[in-house]
Tab-separated table of C-alpha atoms and ligand atoms in Angstrom:
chain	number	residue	atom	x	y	z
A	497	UNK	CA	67.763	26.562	-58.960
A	498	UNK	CA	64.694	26.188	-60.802
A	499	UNK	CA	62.726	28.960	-61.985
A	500	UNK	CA	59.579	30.033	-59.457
A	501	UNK	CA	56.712	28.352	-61.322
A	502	UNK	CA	54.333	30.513	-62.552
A	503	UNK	CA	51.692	32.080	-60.628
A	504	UNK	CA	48.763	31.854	-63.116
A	505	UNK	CA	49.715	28.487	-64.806
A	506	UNK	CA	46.686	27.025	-62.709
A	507	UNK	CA	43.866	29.034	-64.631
A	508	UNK	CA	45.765	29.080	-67.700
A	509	UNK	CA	45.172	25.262	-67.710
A	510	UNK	CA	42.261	25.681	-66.658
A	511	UNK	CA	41.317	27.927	-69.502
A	512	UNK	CA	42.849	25.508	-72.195
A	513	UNK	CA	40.902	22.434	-71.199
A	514	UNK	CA	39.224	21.426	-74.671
A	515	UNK	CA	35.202	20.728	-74.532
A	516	UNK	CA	34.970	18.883	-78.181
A	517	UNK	CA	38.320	17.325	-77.571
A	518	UNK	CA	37.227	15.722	-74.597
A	519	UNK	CA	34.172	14.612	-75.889
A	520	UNK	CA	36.140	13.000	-79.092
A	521	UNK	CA	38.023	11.245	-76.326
A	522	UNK	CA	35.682	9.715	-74.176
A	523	UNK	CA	33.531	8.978	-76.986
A	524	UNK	CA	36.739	7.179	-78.646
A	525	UNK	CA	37.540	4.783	-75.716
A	526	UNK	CA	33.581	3.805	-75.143
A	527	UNK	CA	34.123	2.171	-78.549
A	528	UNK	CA	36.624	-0.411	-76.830
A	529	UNK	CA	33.603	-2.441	-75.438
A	530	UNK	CA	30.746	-0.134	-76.697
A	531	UNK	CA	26.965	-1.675	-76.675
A	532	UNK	CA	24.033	-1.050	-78.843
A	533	UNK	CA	22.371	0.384	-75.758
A	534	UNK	CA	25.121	3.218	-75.307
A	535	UNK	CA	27.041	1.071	-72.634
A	536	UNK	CA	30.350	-0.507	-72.209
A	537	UNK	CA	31.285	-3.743	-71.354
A	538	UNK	CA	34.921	-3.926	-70.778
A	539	UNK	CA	35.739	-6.031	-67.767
A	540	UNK	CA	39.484	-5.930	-66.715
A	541	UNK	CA	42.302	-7.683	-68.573
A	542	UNK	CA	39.891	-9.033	-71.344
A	543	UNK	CA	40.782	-8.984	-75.028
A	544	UNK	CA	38.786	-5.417	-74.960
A	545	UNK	CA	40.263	-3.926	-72.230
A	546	UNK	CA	43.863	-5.119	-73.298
A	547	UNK	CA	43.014	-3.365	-76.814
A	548	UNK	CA	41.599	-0.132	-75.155
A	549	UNK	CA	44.717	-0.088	-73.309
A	550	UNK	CA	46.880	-0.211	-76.196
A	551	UNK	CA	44.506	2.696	-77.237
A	552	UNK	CA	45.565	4.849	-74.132
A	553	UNK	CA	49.432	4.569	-74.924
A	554	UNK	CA	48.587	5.415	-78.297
A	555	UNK	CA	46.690	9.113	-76.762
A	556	UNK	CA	49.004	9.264	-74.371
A	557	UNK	CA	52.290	8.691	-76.325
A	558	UNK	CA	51.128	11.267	-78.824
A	559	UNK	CA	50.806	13.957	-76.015
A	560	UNK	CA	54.921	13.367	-75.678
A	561	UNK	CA	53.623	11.362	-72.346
A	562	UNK	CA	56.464	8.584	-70.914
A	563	UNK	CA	54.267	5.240	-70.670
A	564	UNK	CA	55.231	2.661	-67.795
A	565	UNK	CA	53.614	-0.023	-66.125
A	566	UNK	CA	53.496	-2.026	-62.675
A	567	UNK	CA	53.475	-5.442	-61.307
A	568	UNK	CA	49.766	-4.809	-61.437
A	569	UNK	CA	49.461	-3.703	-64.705
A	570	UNK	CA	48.444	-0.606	-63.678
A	571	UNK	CA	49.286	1.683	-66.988
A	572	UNK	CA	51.248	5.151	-65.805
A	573	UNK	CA	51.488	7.939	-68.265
A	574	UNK	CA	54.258	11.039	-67.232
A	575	UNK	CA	54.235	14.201	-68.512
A	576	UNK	CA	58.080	15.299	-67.194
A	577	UNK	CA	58.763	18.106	-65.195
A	578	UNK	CA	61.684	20.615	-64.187
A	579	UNK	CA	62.515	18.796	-61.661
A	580	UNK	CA	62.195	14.963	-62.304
A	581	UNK	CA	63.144	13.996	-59.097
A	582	UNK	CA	60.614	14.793	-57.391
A	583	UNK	CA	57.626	12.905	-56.424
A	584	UNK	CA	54.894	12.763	-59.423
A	585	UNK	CA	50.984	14.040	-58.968
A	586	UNK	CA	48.825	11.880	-60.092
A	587	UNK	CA	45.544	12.064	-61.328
A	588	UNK	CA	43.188	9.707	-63.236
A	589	UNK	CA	40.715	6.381	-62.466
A	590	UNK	CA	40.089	3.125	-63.889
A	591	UNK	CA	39.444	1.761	-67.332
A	592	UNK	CA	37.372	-1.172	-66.804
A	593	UNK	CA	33.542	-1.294	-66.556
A	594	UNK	CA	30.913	-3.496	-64.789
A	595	UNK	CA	29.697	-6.418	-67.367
A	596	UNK	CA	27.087	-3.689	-68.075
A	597	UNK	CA	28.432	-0.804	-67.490
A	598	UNK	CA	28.620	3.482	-69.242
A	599	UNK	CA	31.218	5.399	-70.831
A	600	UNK	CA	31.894	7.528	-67.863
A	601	UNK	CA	32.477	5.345	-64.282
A	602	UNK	CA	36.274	5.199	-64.563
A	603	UNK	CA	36.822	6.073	-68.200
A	604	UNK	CA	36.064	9.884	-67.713
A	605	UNK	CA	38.865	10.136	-64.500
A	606	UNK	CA	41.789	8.758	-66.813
A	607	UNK	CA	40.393	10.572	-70.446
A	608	UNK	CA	40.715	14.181	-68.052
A	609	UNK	CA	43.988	13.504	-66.420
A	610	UNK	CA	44.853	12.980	-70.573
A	611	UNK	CA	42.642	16.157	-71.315
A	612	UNK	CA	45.047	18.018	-68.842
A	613	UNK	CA	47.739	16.740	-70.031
A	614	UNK	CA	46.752	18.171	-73.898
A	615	UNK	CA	45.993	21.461	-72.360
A	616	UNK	CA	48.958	21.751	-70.619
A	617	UNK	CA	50.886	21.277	-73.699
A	618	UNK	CA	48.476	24.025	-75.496
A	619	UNK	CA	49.277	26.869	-72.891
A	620	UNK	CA	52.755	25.772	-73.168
A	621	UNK	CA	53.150	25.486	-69.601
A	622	UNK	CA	56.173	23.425	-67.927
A	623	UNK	CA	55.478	22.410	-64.331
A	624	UNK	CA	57.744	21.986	-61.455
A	625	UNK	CA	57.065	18.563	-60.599
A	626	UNK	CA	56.157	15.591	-62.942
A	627	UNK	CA	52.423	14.894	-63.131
A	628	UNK	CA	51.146	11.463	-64.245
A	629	UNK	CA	47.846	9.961	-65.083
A	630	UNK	CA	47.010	6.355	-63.724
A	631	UNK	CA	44.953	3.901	-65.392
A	632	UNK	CA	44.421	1.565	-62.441
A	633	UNK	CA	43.714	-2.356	-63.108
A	634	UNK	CA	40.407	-4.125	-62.096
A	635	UNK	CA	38.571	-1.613	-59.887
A	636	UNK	CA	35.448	-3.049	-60.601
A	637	UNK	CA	36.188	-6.291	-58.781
A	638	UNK	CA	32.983	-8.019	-61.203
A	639	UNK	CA	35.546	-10.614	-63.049
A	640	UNK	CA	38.296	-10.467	-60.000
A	641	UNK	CA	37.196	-10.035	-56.763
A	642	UNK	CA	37.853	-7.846	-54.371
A	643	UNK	CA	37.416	-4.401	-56.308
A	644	UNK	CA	40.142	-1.597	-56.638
A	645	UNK	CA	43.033	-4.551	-56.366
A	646	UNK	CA	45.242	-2.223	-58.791
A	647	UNK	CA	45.238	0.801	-56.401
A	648	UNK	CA	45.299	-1.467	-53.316
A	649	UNK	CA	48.734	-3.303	-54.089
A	650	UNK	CA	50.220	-0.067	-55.434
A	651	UNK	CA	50.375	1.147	-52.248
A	652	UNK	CA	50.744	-2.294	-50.586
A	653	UNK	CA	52.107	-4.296	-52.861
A	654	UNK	CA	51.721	-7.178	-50.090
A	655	UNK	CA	48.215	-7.461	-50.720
A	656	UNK	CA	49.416	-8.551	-54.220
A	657	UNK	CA	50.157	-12.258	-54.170
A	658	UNK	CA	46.709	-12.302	-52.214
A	659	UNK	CA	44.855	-11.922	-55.347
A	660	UNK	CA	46.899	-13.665	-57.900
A	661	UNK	CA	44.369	-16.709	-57.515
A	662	UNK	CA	41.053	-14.980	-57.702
A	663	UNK	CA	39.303	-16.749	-60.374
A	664	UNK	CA	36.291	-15.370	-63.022
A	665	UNK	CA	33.579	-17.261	-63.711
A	666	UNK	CA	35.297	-19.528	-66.736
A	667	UNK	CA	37.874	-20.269	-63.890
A	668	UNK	CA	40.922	-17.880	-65.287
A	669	UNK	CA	42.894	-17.217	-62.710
A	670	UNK	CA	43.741	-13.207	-61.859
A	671	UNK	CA	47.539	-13.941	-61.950
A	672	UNK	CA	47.218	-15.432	-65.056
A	673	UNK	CA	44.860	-12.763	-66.680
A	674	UNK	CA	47.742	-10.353	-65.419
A	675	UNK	CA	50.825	-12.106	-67.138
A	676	UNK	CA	48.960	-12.142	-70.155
A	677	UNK	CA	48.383	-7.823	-69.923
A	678	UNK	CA	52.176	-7.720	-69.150
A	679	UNK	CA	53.429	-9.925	-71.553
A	680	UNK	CA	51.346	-8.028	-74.239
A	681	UNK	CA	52.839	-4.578	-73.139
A	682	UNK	CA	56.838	-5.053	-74.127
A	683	UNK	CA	59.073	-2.168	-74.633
A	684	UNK	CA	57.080	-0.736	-71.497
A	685	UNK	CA	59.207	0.109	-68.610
A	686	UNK	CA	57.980	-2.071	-65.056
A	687	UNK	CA	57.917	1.161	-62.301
A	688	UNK	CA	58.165	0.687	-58.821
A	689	UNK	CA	54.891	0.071	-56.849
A	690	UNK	CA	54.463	2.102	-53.470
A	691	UNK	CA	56.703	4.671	-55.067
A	692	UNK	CA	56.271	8.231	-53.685
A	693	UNK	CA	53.630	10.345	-54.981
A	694	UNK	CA	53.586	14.068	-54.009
A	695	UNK	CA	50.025	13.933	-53.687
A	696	UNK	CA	46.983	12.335	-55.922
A	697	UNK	CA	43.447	13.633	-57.283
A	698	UNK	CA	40.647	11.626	-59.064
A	699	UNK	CA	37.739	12.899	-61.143
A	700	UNK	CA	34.547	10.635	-61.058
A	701	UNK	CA	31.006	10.999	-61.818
A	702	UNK	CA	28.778	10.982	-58.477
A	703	UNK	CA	26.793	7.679	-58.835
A	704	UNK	CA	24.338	9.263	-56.687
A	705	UNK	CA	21.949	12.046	-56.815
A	706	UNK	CA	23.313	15.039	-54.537
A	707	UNK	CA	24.687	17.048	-56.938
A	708	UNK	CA	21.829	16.586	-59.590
A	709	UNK	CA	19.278	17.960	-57.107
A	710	UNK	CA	20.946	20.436	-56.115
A	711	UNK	CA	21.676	21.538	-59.621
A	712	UNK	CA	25.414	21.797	-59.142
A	713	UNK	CA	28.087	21.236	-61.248
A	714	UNK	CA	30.830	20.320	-59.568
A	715	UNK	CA	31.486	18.125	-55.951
A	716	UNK	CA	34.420	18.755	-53.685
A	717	UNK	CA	34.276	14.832	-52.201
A	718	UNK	CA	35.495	15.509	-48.291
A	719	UNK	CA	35.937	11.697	-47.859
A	720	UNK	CA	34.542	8.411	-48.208
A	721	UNK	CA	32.435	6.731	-45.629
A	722	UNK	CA	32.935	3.675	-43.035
A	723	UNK	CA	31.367	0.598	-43.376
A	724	UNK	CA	30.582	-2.034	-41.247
A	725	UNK	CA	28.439	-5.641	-42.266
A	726	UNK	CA	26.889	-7.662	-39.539
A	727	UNK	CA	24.851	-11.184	-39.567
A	728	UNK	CA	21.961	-10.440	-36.818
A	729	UNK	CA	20.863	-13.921	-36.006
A	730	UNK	CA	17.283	-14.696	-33.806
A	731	UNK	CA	16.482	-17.691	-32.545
A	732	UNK	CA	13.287	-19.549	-31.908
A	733	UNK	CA	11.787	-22.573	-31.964
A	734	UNK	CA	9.964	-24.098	-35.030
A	735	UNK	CA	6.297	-25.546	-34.139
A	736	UNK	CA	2.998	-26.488	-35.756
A	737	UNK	CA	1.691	-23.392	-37.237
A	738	UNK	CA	-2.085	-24.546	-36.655
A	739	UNK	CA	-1.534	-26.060	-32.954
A	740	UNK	CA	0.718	-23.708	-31.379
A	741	UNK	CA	-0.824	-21.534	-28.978
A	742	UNK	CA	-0.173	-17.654	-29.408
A	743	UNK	CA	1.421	-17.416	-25.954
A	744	UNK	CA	3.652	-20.612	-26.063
A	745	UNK	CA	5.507	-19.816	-29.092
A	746	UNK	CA	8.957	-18.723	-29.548
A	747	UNK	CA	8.880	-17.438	-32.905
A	748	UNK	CA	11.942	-15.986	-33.889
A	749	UNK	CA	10.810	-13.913	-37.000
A	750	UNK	CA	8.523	-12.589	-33.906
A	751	UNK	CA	11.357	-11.088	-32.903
A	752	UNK	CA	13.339	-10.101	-35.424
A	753	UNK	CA	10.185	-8.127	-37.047
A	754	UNK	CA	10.420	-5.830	-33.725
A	755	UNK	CA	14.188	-5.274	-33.579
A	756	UNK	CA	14.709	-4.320	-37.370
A	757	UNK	CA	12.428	-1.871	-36.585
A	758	UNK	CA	14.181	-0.736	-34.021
A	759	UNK	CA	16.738	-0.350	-35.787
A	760	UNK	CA	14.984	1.723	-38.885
A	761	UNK	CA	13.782	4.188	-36.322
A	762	UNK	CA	17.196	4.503	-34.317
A	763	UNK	CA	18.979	5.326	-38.169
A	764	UNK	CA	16.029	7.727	-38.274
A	765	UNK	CA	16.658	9.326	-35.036
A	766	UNK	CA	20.321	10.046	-36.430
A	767	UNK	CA	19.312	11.469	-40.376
A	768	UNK	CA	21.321	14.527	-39.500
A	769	UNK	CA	24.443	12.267	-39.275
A	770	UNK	CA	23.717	10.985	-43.014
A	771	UNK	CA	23.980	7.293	-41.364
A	772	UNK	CA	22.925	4.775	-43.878
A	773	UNK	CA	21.280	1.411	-42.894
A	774	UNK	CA	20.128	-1.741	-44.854
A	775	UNK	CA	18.858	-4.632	-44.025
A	776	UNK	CA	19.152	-6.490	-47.273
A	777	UNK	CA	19.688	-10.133	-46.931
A	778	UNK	CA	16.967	-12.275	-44.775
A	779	UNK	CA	17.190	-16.305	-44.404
A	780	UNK	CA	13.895	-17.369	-42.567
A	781	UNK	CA	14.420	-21.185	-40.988
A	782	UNK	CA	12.301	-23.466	-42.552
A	783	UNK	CA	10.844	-20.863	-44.473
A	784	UNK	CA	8.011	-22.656	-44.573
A	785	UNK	CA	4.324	-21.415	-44.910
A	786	UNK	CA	2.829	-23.540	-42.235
A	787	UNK	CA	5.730	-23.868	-39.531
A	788	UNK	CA	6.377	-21.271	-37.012
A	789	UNK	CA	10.224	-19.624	-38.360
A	790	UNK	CA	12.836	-21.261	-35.882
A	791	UNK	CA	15.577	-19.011	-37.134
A	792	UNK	CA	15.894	-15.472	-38.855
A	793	UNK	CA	19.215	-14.209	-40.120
A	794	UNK	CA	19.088	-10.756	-41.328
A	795	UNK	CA	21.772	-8.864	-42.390
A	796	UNK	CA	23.310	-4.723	-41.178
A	797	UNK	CA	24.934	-2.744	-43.745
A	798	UNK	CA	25.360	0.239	-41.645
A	799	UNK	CA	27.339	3.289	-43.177
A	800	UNK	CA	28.729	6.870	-42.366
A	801	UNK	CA	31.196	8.994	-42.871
A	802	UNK	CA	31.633	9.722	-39.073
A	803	UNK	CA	33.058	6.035	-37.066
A	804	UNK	CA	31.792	7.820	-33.980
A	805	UNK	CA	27.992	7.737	-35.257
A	806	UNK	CA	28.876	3.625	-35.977
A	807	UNK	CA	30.146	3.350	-32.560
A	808	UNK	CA	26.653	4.931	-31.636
A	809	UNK	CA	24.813	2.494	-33.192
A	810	UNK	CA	26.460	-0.505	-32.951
A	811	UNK	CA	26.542	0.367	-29.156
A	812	UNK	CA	23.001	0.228	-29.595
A	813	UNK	CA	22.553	-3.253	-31.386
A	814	UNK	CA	24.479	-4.809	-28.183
A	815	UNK	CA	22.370	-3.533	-26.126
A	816	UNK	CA	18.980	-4.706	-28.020
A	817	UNK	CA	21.281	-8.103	-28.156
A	818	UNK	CA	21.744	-8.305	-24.083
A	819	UNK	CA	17.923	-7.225	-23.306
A	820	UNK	CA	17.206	-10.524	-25.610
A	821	UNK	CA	18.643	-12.765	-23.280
A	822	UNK	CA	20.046	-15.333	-25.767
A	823	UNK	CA	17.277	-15.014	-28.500
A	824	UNK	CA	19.454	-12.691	-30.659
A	825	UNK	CA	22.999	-13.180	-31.388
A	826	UNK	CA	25.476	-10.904	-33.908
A	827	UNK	CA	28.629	-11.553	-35.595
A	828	UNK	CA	30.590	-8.502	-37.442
A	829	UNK	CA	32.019	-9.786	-40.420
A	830	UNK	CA	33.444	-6.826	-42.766
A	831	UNK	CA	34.720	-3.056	-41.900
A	832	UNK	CA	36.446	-0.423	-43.617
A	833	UNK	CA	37.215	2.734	-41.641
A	834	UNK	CA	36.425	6.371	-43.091
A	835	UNK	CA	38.509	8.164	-45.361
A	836	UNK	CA	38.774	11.821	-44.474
A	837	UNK	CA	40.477	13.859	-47.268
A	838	UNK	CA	42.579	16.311	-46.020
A	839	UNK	CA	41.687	20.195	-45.380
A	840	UNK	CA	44.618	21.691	-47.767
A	841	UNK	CA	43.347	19.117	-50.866
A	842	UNK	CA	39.501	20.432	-50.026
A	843	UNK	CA	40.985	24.177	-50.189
A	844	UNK	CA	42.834	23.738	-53.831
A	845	UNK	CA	39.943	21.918	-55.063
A	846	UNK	CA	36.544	24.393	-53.678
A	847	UNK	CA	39.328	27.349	-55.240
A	848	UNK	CA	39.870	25.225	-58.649
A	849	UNK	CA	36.030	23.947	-59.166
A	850	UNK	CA	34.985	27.235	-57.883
A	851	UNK	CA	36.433	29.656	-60.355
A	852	UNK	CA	35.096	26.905	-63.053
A	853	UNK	CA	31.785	27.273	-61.913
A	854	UNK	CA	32.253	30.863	-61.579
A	855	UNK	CA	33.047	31.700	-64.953
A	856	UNK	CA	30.150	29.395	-66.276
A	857	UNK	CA	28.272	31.684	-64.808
A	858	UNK	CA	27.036	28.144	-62.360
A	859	UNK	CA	26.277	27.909	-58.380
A	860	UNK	CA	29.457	27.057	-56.246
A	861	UNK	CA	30.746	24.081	-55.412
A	862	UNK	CA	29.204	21.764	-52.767
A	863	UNK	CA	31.324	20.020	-50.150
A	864	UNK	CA	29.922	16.097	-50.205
A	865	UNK	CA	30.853	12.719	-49.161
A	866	UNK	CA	31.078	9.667	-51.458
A	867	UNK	CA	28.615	6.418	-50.697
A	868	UNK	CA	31.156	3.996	-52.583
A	869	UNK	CA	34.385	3.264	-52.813
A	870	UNK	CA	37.106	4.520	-55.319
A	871	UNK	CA	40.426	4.116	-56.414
A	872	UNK	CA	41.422	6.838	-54.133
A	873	UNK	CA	40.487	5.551	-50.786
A	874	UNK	CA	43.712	3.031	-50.907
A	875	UNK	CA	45.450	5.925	-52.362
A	876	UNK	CA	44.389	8.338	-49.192
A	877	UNK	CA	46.981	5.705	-46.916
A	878	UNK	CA	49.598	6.538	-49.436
A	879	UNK	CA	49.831	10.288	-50.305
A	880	UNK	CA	47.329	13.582	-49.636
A	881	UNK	CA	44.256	12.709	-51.658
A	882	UNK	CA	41.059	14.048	-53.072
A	883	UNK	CA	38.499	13.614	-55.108
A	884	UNK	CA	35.888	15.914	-57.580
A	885	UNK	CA	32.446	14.965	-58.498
A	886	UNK	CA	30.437	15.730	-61.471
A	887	UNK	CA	26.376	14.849	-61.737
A	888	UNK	CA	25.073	11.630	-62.324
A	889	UNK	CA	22.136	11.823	-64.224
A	890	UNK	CA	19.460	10.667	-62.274
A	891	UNK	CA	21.705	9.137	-60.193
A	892	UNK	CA	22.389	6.201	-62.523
A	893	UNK	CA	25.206	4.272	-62.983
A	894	UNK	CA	26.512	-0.017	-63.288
A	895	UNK	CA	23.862	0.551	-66.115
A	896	UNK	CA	24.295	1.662	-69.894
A	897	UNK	CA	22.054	4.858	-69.185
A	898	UNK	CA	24.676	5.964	-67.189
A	899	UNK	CA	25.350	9.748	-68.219
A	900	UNK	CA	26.458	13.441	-67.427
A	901	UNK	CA	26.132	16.454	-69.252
A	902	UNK	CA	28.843	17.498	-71.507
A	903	UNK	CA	28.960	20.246	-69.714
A	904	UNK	CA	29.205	19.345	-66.627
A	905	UNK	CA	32.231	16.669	-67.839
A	906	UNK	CA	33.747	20.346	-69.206
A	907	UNK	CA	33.398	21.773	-66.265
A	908	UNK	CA	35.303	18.679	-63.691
A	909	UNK	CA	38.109	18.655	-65.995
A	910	UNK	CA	38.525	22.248	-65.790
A	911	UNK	CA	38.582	21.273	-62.007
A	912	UNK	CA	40.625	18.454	-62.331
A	913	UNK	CA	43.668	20.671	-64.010
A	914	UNK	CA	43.310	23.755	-61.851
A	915	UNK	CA	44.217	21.469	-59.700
A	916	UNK	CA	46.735	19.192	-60.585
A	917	UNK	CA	48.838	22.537	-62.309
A	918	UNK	CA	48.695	23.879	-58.638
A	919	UNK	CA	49.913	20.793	-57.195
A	920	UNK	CA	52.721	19.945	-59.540
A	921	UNK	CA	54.112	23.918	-59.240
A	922	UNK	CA	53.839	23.236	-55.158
B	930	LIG	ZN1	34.484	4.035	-60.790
């Protein structure tokens, strides 16, 4: 029998979380890539991002870490526990950037899973279960598309051969980008993908503005929202601009001025649901000064956290479709449904980033939903899955300026192993 796990090993971790050392950290892999401007360019599986990874093992090695790696090249660092059959936690992010990207957006989740790991080892504390932290491969999705292909094959590996010929812009293919990051990792043992996990938790910066504004620390992400993309097409006829009657045309950007509008003020009618609408790509047919517009394609991005409220309103678009009698035509063409993190990992994480907070002397923790996707939406189909926010300065990040107060990057890996410890003694 193993020994009950300690009761207070959660806020002793907690309490040995390092502020300069994490700093030294993430200030140590933003050289891999780092930019006059104070940004990072380290797109996945280049030169840079192979060396920063050889950095990681390095860190994580010299925490007494095991170091594996999967057919994706996603890097795995253990920290063993009493009990090394059971399933791992896992914590961390990804380590590539945007072309342009900060230090932080990936970087920070996968430096504080380390950061735990160190403080861990400082309060001497020996966990029940093993806890690992993830570096996961091309999350980005700027030199490979789509994005988050590391965390999406780890838990269906399927998806895998899928992306093998994705091509960059010099025309290297993804699969060959990949044998190249596992040829130049030997010794390293090849773990299982879709392997159980006992449950899995990643720290991120906000990339939006909530918590900033609200002057709050620390985010307890309750899930991720739907999306769904359609093509609204209106159709009209194209005629003299000068010698077409008013009242004889059929003009379709005539009626697609009318409907967007629609549209804006139905989202508008709903701001209580957070529903997010944009209508950001329009192709006018001739798109000519001088002929009326024969065709207008304008594009939906329509997004919430609750599918019901995009039921709602794309209930609504039909219906604006069959009052137009043939002039307006859609076509769906991408959806993701929401991800709704569950109500135990929401309790362990208000608890951890709470007493944080608390003994900063800083407001509570405030319950949020994330506007993009992360590494731990795939991982939410896989294993009971969470996520903490930190502020985003301004709201900025994909841009060198991207930043968060030391403080505040303290403060979410404080969170961050609170909550893991808890996790691995459960
Ligand atoms: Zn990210």
């Amino acid at each position: 029998m193993n020994q009950p796990p300690s009761l207070d090993a959660p806020a002793r971790a907690q309490d040995a979380v390092n502020h300069d050392r994490l700093q030294a950290s993430i200030a140590a892999l933003a050289a891999f890539g780092g930019r006059a401007d104070g940004g990072v360019s380290r797109e996945t599986l280049t030169d840079i991002d192979l060396a920063s990874r050889r950095h990681l093992v390095d860190q994580a090695r010299a925490l007494g870490c095991e170091v594996m790696i999967d057919d994706c090249a996603n890097l795995f660092f253990r920290r063993p526990g009493r009990d090394n059959a059971l399933p791992a936690v896992l914590t961390g992010s990804h380590g590539d950037t945007q072309p342009v990207g900060g230090k932080l957006d990936g970087a920070y989740g996968v430096l504080a899973g380390l950061e735990t790991i160190a403080a861990l080892n400082d309060a001497g504390i020996e966990t029940l279960r093993p806890i690992e932290v993830v570096a996961w491969t091309n999350e980005e999705g700027s030199r490979f598309g789509p994005g988050a292909m590391g965390s999406s094959a780890f838990v269906d590996p399927s998806r895998l051969p899928g992306y093998l010929g994705s091509t960059d812009k010099d025309g290297v293919r993804f699969g060959d980008a990949l044998q190249t990051a596992l040829a130049q990792a030997p010794g390293l043992p090849r773990c299982a993908m879709q392997r159980p996990l006992s449950a899995c938790v990643e720290l991120h910066i906000e990339q939006g503005p909530v918590l900033e504004r609200a002057g709050i620390p620390l985010g307890v992400v309750t899930g991720i929202q739907a999306v769904r993309w359609f093509t609204v097409s209106c159709h009209g006829v194209m005629a003299h601009a000068g010698t077409t009657p008013m009242d004889e045309r059929r003009d379709a950007m005539a009626a697609a001025m009318p409907l967007a509008q629609k549209l804006y003020d139905y989202a508008a009618s709903q701001s209580a649901t957070q529903l997010r609408l944009t209508l950001g790509r329009w192709q006018v047919t001739p798109n000519s000064v001088n002929t009326i517009p024969g065709r207008v394609d304008f594009t939906v991005d329509m997004r919430c956290l609750d599918d019901g409220v995009l039921d709602g309103f794309e209930a609504f678009l039909h219906a604006q479709v069959a009052a137009s009698q043939g002039a307006v035509t859609i076509e769906r063409f991408f959806q993701r449904a929401p991800t709704h993190f569950p109500r135990p990992m929401l309790d362990l994480i208000q608890e951890a980033a709470g007493r944080a907070s608390a003994r900063a002397g800083l407001p509570a923790p405030l319950a949020l939903t994330s506007g993009a996707f992360h590494d731990a939406m795939y991982l939410a189909d896989h294993c009971p899955t969470a996520m903490i926010f930190v502020p985003s300065e301004k709201g900025i990040s994909h841009n060198a300026a991207e930043a968060t107060a030391p403080r505040d990057l303290f403060l979410g890996a404080q969170a961050l192993a609170y909550t893991v410890t808890a996790l691995a003694n459960r």
